[in-house]
mmCIF file with all atom_site columns, C-alpha atoms in Angstrom:
data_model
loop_
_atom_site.group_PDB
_atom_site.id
_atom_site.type_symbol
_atom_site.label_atom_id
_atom_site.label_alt_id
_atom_site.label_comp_id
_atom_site.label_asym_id
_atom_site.label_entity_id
_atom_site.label_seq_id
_atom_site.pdbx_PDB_ins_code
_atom_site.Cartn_x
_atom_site.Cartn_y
_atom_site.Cartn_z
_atom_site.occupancy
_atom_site.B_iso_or_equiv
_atom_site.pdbx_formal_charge
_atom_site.auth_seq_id
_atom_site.auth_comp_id
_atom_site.auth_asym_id
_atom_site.auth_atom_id
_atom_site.pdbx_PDB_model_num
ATOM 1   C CA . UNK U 1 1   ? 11.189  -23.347 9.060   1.00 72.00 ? 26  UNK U CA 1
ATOM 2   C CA . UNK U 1 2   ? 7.672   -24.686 7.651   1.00 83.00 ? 27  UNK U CA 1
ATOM 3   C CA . UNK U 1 3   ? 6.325   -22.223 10.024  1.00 87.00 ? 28  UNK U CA 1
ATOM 4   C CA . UNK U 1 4   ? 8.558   -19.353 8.593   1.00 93.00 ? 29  UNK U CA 1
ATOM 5   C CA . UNK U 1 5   ? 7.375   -20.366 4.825   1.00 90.00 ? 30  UNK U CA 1
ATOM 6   C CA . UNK U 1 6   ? 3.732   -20.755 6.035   1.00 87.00 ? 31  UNK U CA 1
ATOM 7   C CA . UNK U 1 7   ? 3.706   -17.415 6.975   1.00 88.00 ? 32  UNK U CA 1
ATOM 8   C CA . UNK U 1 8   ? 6.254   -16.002 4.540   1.00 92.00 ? 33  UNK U CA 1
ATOM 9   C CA . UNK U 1 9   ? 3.424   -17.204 1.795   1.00 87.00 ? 34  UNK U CA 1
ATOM 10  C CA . UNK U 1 10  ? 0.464   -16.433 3.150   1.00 82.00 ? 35  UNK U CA 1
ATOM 11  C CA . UNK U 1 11  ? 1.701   -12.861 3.993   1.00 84.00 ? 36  UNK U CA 1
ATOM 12  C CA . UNK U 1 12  ? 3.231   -11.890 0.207   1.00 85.00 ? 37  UNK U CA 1
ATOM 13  C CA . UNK U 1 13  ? -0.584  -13.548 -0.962  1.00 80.00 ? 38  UNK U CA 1
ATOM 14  C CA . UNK U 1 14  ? -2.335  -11.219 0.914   1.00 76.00 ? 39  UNK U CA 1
ATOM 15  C CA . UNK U 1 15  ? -0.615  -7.722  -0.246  1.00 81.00 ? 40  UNK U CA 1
ATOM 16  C CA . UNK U 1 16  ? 0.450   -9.281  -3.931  1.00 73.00 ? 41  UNK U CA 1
ATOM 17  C CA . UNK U 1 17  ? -2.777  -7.574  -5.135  1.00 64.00 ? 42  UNK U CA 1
ATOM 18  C CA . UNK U 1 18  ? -2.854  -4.377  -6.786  1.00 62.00 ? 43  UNK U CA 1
ATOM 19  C CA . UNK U 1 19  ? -4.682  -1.756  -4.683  1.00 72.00 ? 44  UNK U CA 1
ATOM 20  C CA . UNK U 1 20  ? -4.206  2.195   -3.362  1.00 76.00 ? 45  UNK U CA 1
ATOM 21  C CA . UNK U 1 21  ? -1.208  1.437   -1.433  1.00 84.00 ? 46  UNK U CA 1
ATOM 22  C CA . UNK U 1 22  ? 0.658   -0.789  -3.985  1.00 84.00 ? 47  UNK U CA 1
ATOM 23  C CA . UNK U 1 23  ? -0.315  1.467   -6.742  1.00 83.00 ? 48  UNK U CA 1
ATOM 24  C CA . UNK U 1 24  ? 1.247   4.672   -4.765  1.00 87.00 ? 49  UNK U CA 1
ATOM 25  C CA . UNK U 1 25  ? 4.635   2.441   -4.456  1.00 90.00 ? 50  UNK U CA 1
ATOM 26  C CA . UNK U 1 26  ? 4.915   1.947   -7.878  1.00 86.00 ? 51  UNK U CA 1
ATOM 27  C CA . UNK U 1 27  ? 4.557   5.145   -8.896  1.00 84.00 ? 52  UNK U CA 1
ATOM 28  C CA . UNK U 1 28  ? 7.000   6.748   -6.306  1.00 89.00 ? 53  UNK U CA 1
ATOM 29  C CA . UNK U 1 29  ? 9.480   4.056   -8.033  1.00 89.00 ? 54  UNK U CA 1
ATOM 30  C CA . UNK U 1 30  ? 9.130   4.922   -11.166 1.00 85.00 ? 55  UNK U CA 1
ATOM 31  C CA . UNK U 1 31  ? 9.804   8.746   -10.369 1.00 84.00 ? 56  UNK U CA 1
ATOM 32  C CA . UNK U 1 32  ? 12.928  7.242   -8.232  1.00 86.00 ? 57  UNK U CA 1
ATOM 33  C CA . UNK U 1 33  ? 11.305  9.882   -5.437  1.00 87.00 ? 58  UNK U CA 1
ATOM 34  C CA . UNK U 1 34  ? 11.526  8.907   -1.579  1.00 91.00 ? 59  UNK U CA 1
ATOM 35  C CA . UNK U 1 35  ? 11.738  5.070   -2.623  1.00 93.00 ? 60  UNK U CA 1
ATOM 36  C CA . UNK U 1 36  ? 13.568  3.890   0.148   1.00 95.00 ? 61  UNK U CA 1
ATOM 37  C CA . UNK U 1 37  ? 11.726  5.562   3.082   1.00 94.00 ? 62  UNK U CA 1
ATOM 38  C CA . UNK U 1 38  ? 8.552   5.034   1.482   1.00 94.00 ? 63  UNK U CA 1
ATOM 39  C CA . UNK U 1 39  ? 8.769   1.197   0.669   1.00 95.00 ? 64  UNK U CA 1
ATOM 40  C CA . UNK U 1 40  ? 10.611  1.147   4.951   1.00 96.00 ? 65  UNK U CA 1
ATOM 41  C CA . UNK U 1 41  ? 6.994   2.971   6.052   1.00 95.00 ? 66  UNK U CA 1
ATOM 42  C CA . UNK U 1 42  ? 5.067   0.294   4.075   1.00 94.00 ? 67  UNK U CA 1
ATOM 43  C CA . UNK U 1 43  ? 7.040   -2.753  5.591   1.00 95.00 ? 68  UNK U CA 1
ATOM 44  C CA . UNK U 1 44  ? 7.502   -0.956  8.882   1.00 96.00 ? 69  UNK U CA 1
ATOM 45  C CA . UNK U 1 45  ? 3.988   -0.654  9.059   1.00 94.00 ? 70  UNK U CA 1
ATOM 46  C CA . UNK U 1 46  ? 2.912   -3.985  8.098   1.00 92.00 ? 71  UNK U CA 1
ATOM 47  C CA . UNK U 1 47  ? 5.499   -5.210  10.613  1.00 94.00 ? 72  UNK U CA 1
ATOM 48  C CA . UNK U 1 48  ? 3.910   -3.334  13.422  1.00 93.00 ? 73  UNK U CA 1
ATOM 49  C CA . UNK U 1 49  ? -0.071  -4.833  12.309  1.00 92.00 ? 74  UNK U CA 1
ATOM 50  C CA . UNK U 1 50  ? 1.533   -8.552  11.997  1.00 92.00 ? 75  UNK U CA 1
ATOM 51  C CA . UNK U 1 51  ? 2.950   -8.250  15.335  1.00 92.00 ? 76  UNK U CA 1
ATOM 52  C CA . UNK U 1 52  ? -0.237  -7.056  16.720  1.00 88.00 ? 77  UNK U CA 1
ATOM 53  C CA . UNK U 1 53  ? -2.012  -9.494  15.587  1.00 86.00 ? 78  UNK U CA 1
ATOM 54  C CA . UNK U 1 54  ? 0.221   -12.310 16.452  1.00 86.00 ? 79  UNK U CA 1
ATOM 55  C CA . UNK U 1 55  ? 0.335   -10.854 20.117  1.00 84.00 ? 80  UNK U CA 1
ATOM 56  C CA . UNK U 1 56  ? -3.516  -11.379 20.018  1.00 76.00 ? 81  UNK U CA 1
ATOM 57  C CA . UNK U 1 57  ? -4.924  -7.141  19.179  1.00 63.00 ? 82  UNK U CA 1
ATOM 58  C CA . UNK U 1 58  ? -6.987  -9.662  16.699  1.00 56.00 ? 83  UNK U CA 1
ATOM 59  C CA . UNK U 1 59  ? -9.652  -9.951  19.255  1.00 64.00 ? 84  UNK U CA 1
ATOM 60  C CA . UNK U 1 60  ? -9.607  -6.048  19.870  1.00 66.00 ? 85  UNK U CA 1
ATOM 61  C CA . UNK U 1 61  ? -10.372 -5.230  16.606  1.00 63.00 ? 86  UNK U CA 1
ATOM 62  C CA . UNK U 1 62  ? -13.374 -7.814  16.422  1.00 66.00 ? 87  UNK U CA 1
ATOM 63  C CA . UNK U 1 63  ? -14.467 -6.649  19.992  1.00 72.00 ? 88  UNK U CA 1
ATOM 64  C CA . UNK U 1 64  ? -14.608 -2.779  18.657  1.00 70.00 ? 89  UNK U CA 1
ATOM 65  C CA . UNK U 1 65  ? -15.641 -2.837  14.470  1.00 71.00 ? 90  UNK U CA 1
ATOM 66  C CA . UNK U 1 66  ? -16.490 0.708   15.218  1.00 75.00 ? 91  UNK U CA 1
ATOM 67  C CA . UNK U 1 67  ? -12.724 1.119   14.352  1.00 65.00 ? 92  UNK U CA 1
ATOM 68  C CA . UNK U 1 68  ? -13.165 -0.234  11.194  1.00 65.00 ? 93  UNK U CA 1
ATOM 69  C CA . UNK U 1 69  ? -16.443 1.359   10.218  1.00 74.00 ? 94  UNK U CA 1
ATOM 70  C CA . UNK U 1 70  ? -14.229 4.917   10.648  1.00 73.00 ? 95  UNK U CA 1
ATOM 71  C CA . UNK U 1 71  ? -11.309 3.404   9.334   1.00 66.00 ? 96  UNK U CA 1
ATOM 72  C CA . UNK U 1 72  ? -13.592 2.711   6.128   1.00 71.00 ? 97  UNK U CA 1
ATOM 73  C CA . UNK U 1 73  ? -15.086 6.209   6.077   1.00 79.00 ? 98  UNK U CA 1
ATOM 74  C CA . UNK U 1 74  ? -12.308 8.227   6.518   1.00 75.00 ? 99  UNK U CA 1
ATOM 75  C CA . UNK U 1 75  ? -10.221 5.723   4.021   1.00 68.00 ? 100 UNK U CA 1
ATOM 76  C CA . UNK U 1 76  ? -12.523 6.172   1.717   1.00 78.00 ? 101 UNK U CA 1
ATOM 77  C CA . UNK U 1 77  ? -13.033 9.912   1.619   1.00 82.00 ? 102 UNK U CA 1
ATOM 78  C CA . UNK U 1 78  ? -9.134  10.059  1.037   1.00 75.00 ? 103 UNK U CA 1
ATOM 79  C CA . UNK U 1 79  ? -8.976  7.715   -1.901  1.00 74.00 ? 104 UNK U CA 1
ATOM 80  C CA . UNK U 1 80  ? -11.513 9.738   -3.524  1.00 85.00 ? 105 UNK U CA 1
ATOM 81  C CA . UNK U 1 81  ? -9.303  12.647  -3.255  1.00 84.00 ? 106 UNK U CA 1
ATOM 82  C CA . UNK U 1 82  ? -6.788  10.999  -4.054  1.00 74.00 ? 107 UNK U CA 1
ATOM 83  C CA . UNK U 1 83  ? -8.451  9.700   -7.250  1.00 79.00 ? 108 UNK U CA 1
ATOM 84  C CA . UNK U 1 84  ? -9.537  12.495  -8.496  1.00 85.00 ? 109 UNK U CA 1
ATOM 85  C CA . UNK U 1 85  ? -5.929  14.466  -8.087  1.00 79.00 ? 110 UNK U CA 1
ATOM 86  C CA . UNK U 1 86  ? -4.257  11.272  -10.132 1.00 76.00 ? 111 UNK U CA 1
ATOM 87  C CA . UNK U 1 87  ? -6.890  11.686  -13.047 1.00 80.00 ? 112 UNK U CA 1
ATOM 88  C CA . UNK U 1 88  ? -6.859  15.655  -13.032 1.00 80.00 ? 113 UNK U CA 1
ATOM 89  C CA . UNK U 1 89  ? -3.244  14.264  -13.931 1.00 75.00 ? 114 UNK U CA 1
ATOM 90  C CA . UNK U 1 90  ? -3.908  11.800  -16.659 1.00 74.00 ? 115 UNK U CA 1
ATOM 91  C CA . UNK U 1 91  ? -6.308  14.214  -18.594 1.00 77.00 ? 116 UNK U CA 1
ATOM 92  C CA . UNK U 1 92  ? -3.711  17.799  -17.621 1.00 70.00 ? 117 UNK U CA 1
ATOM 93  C CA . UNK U 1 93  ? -3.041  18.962  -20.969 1.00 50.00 ? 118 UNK U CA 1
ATOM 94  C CA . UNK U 1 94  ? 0.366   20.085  -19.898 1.00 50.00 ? 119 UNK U CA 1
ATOM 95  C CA . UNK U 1 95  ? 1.932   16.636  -18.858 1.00 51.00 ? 120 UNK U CA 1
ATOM 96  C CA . UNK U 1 96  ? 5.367   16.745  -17.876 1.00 51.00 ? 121 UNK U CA 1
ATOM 97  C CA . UNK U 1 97  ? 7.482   14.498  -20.201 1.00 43.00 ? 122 UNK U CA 1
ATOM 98  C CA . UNK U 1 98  ? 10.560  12.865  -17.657 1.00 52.00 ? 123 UNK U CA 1
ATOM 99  C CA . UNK U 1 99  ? 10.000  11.103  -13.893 1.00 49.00 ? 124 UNK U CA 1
ATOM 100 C CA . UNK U 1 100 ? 12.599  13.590  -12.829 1.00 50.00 ? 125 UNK U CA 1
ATOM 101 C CA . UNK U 1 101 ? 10.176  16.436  -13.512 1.00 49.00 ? 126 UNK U CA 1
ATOM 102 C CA . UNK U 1 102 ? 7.371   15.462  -12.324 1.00 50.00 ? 127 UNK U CA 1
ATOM 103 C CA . UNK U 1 103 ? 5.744   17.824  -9.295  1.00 53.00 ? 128 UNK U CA 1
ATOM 104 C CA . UNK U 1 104 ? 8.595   17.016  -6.344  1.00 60.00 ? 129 UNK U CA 1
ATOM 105 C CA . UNK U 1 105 ? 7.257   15.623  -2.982  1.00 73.00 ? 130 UNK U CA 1
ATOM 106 C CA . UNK U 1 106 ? 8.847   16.492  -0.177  1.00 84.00 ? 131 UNK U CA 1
ATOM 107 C CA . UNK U 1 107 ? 9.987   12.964  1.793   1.00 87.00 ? 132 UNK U CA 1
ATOM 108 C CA . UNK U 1 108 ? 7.531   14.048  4.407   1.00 91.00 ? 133 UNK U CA 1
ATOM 109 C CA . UNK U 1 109 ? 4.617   14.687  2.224   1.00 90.00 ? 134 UNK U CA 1
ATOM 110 C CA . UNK U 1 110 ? 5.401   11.062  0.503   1.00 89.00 ? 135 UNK U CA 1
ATOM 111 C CA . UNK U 1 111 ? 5.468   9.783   3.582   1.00 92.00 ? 136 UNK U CA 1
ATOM 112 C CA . UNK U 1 112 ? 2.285   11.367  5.101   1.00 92.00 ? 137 UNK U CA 1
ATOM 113 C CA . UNK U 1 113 ? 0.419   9.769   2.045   1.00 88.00 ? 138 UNK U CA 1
ATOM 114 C CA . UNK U 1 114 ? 2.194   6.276   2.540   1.00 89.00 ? 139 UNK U CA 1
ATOM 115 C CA . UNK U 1 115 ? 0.859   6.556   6.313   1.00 91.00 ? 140 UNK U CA 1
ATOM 116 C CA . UNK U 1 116 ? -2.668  7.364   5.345   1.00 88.00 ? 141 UNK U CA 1
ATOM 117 C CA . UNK U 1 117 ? -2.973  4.618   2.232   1.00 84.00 ? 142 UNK U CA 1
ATOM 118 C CA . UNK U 1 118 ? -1.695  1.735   5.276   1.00 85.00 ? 143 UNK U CA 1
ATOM 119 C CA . UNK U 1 119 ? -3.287  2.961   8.299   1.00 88.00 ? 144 UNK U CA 1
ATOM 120 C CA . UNK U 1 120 ? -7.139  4.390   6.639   1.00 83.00 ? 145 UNK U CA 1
ATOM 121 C CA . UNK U 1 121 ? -7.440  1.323   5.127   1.00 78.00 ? 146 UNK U CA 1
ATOM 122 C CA . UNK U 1 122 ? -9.903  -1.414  6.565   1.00 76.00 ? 147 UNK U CA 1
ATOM 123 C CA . UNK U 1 123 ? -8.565  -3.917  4.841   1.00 75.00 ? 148 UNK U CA 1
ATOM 124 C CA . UNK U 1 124 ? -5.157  -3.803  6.181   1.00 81.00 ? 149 UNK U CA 1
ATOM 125 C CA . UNK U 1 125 ? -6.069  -4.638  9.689   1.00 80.00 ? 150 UNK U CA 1
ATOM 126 C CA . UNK U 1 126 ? -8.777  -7.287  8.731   1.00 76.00 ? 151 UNK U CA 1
ATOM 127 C CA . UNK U 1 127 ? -5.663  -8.911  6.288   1.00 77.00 ? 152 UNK U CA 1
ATOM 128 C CA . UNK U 1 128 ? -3.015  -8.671  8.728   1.00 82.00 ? 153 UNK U CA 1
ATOM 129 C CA . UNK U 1 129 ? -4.643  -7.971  12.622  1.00 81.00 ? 154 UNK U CA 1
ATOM 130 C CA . UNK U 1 130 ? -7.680  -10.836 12.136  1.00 76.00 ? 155 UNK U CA 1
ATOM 131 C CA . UNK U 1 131 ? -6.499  -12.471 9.597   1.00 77.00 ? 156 UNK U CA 1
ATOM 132 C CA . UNK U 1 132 ? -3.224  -13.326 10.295  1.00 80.00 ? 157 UNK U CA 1
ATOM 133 C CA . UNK U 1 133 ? -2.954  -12.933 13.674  1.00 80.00 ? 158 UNK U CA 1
ATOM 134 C CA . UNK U 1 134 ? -5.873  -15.821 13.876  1.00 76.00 ? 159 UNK U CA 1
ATOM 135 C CA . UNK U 1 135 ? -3.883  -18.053 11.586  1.00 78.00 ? 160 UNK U CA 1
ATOM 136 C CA . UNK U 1 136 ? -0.885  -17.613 13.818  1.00 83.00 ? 161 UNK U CA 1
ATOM 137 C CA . UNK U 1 137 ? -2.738  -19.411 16.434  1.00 77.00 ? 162 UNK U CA 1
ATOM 138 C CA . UNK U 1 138 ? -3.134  -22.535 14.773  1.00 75.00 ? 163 UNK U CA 1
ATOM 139 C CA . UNK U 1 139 ? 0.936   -23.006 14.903  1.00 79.00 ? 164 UNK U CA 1
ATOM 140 C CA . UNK U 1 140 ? 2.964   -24.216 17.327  1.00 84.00 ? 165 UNK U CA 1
ATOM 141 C CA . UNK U 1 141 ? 5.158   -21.426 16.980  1.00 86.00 ? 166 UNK U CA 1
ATOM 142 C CA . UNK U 1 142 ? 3.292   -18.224 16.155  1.00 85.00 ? 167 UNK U CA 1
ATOM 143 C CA . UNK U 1 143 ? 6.357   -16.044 16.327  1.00 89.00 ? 168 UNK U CA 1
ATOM 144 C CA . UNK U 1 144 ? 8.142   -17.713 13.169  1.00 93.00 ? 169 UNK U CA 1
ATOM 145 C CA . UNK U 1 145 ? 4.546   -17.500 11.460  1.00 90.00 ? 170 UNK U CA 1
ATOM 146 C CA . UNK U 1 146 ? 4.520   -13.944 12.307  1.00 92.00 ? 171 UNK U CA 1
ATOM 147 C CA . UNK U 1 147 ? 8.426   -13.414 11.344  1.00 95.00 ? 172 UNK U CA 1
ATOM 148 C CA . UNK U 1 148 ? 7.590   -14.885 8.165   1.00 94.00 ? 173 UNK U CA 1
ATOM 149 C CA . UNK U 1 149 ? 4.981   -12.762 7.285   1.00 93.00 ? 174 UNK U CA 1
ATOM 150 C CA . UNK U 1 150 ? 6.555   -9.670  8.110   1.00 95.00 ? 175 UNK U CA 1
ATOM 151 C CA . UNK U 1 151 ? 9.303   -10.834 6.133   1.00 96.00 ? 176 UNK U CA 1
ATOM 152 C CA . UNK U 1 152 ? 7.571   -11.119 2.948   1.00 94.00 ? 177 UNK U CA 1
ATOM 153 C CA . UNK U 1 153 ? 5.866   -7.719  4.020   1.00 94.00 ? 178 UNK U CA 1
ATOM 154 C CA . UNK U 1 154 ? 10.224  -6.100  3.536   1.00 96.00 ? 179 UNK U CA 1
ATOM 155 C CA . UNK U 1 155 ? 10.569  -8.269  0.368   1.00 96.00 ? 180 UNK U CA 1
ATOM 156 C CA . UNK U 1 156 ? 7.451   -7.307  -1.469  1.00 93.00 ? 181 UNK U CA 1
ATOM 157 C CA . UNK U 1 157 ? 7.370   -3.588  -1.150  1.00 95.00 ? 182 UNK U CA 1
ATOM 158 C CA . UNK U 1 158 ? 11.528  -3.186  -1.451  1.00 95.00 ? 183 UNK U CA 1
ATOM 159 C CA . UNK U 1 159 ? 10.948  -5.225  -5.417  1.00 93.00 ? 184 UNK U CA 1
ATOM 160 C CA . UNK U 1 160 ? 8.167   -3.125  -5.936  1.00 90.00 ? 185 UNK U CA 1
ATOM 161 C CA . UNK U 1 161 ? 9.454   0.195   -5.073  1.00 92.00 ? 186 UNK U CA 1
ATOM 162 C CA . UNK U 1 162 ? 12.844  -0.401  -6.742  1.00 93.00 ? 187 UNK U CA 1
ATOM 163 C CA . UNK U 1 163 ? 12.020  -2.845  -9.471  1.00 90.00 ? 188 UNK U CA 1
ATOM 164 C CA . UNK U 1 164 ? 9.737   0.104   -10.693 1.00 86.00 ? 189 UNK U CA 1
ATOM 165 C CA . UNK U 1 165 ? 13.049  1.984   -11.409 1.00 82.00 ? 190 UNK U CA 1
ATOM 166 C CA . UNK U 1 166 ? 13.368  0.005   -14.677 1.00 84.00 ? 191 UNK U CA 1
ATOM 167 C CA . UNK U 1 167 ? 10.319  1.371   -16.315 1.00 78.00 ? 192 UNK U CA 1
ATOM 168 C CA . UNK U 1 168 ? 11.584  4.858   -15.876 1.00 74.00 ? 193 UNK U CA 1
ATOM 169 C CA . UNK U 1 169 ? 12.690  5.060   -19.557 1.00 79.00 ? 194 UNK U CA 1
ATOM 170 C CA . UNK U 1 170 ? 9.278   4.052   -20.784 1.00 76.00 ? 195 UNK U CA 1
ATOM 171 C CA . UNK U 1 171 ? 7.730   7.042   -18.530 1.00 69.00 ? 196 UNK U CA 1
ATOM 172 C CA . UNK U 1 172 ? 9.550   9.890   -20.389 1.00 71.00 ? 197 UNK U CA 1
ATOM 173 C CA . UNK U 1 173 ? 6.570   9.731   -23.133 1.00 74.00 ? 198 UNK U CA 1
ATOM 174 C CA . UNK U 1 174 ? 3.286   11.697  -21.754 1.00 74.00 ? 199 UNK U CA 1
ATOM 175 C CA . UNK U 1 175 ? 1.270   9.304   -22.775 1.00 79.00 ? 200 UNK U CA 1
ATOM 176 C CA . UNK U 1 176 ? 2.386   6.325   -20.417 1.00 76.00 ? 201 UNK U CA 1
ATOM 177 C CA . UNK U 1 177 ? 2.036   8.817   -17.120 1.00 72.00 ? 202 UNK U CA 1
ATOM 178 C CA . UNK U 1 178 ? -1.281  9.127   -18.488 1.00 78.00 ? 203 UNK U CA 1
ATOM 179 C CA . UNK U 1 179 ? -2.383  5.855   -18.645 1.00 81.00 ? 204 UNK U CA 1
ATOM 180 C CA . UNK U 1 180 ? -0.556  5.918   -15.238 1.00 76.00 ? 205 UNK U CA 1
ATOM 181 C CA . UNK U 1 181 ? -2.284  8.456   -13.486 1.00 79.00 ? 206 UNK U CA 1
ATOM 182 C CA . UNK U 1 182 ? -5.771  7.338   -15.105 1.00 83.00 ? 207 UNK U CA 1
ATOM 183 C CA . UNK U 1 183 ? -5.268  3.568   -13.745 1.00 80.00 ? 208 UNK U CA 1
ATOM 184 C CA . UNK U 1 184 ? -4.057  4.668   -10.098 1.00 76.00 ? 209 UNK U CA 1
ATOM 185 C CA . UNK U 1 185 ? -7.337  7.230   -9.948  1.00 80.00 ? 210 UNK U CA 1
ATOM 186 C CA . UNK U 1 186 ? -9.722  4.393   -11.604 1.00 83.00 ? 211 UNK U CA 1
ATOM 187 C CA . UNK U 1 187 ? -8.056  1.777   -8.230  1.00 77.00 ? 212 UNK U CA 1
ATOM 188 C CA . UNK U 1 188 ? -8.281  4.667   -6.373  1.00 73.00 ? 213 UNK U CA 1
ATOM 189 C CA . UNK U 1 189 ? -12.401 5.324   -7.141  1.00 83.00 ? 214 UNK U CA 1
ATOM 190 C CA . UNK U 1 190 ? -12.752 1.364   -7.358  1.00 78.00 ? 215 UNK U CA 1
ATOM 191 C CA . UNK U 1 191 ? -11.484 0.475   -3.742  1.00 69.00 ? 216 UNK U CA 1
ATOM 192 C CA . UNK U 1 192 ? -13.379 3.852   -2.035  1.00 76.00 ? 217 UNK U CA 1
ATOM 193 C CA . UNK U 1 193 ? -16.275 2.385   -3.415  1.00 80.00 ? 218 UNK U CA 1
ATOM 194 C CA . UNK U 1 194 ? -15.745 -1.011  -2.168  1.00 72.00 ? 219 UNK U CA 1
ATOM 195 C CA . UNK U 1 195 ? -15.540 0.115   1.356   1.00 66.00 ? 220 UNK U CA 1
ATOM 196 C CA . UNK U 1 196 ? -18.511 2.400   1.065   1.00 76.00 ? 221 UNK U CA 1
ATOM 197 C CA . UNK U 1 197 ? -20.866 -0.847  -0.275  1.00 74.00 ? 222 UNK U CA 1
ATOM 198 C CA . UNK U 1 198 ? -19.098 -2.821  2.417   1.00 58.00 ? 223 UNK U CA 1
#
């Protein structure tokens, strides 16, 4: 069980951070649009990086950095984008008041994004492939370690996604999606630029 908790901790430490993928969560939440399948995609994909990792792909992904180096490229290229849509949205003069009304996604379209925050990121597979997977090793049962981390993976980005729900209410003034938008484009520009000095 110390295993479990080990893993359980370190896991919810590493993605507790604000950054593109968290940020996108939050905001589907607080429009109550695709919540469910887009918190499952998060979690689902963690689950499937853990478990790589754990099973050793660790080494893989040291053995071939060219994976990361396009990872980072491509990643970063899409936050930018991304960026700049969210603050074309904080400074739109015509900013829709309620969540509700707010430019529908399809649940494919939120769900293509979700994909392309997890899997363009660098980071994720250097925090859960290397990272984890090589901590795994040092416990006698790397499974549990593993279990526990994807665990916290389900628990973190279910709260976020749904928790979110309850600031609804204080998104039906303009001025909060605003501030909103402007602070998911600023993480946005902030973490494309990381990679690119990286």
């Amino acid at each position: 069980m110390s295993t479990f908790i080990s893993g359980f901790s370190l896991g919810f430490s590493l993605i507790l951070a604000i950054g593109s993928q968290n940020a996108f969560v939050l905001r589907q939440g607080i429009k109550g649009e695709h919540v469910f399948w887009v918190c499952l995609v998060c979690a689902l994909s963690d689950a499937l990086l853990i478990a790589s990792g754990v099973a050793g792909f660790g080494s893989i992904v040291k053995a071939y950095p060219d994976v990361l180096v396009v990872a980072r490229y491509v990643g970063s290229a899409f936050l930018i984008g991304y960026g700049g849509v969210s603050l074309y949205s904080a400074f739109a003069k015509d900013h829709i008041l309620k969540a509700s009304e707010l430019g529908a996604q399809t649940p494919f379209k939120a769900i293509a994004i979700c994909l392309a925050f997890t899997w363009l990121n660098p980071h994720v597979y250097l925090d859960t492939v290397v990272l984890l997977g090589s901590i795994s090793t040092q416990y006698i049962e790397p499974l549990m370690f593993g279990l526990g981390a994807i665990s916290a993976s389900f628990v973190f980005f279910f709260s976020l996604g749904f928790a979110a729900k309850k600031l609804a209410p204080l998104f039906e003034r303009p001025l909060s999606w605003k501030l909103l938008d402007g602070l998911v484009g600023a993480i946005m520009f902030y973490i494309a630029l990381s990679l690119l000095h990286e």
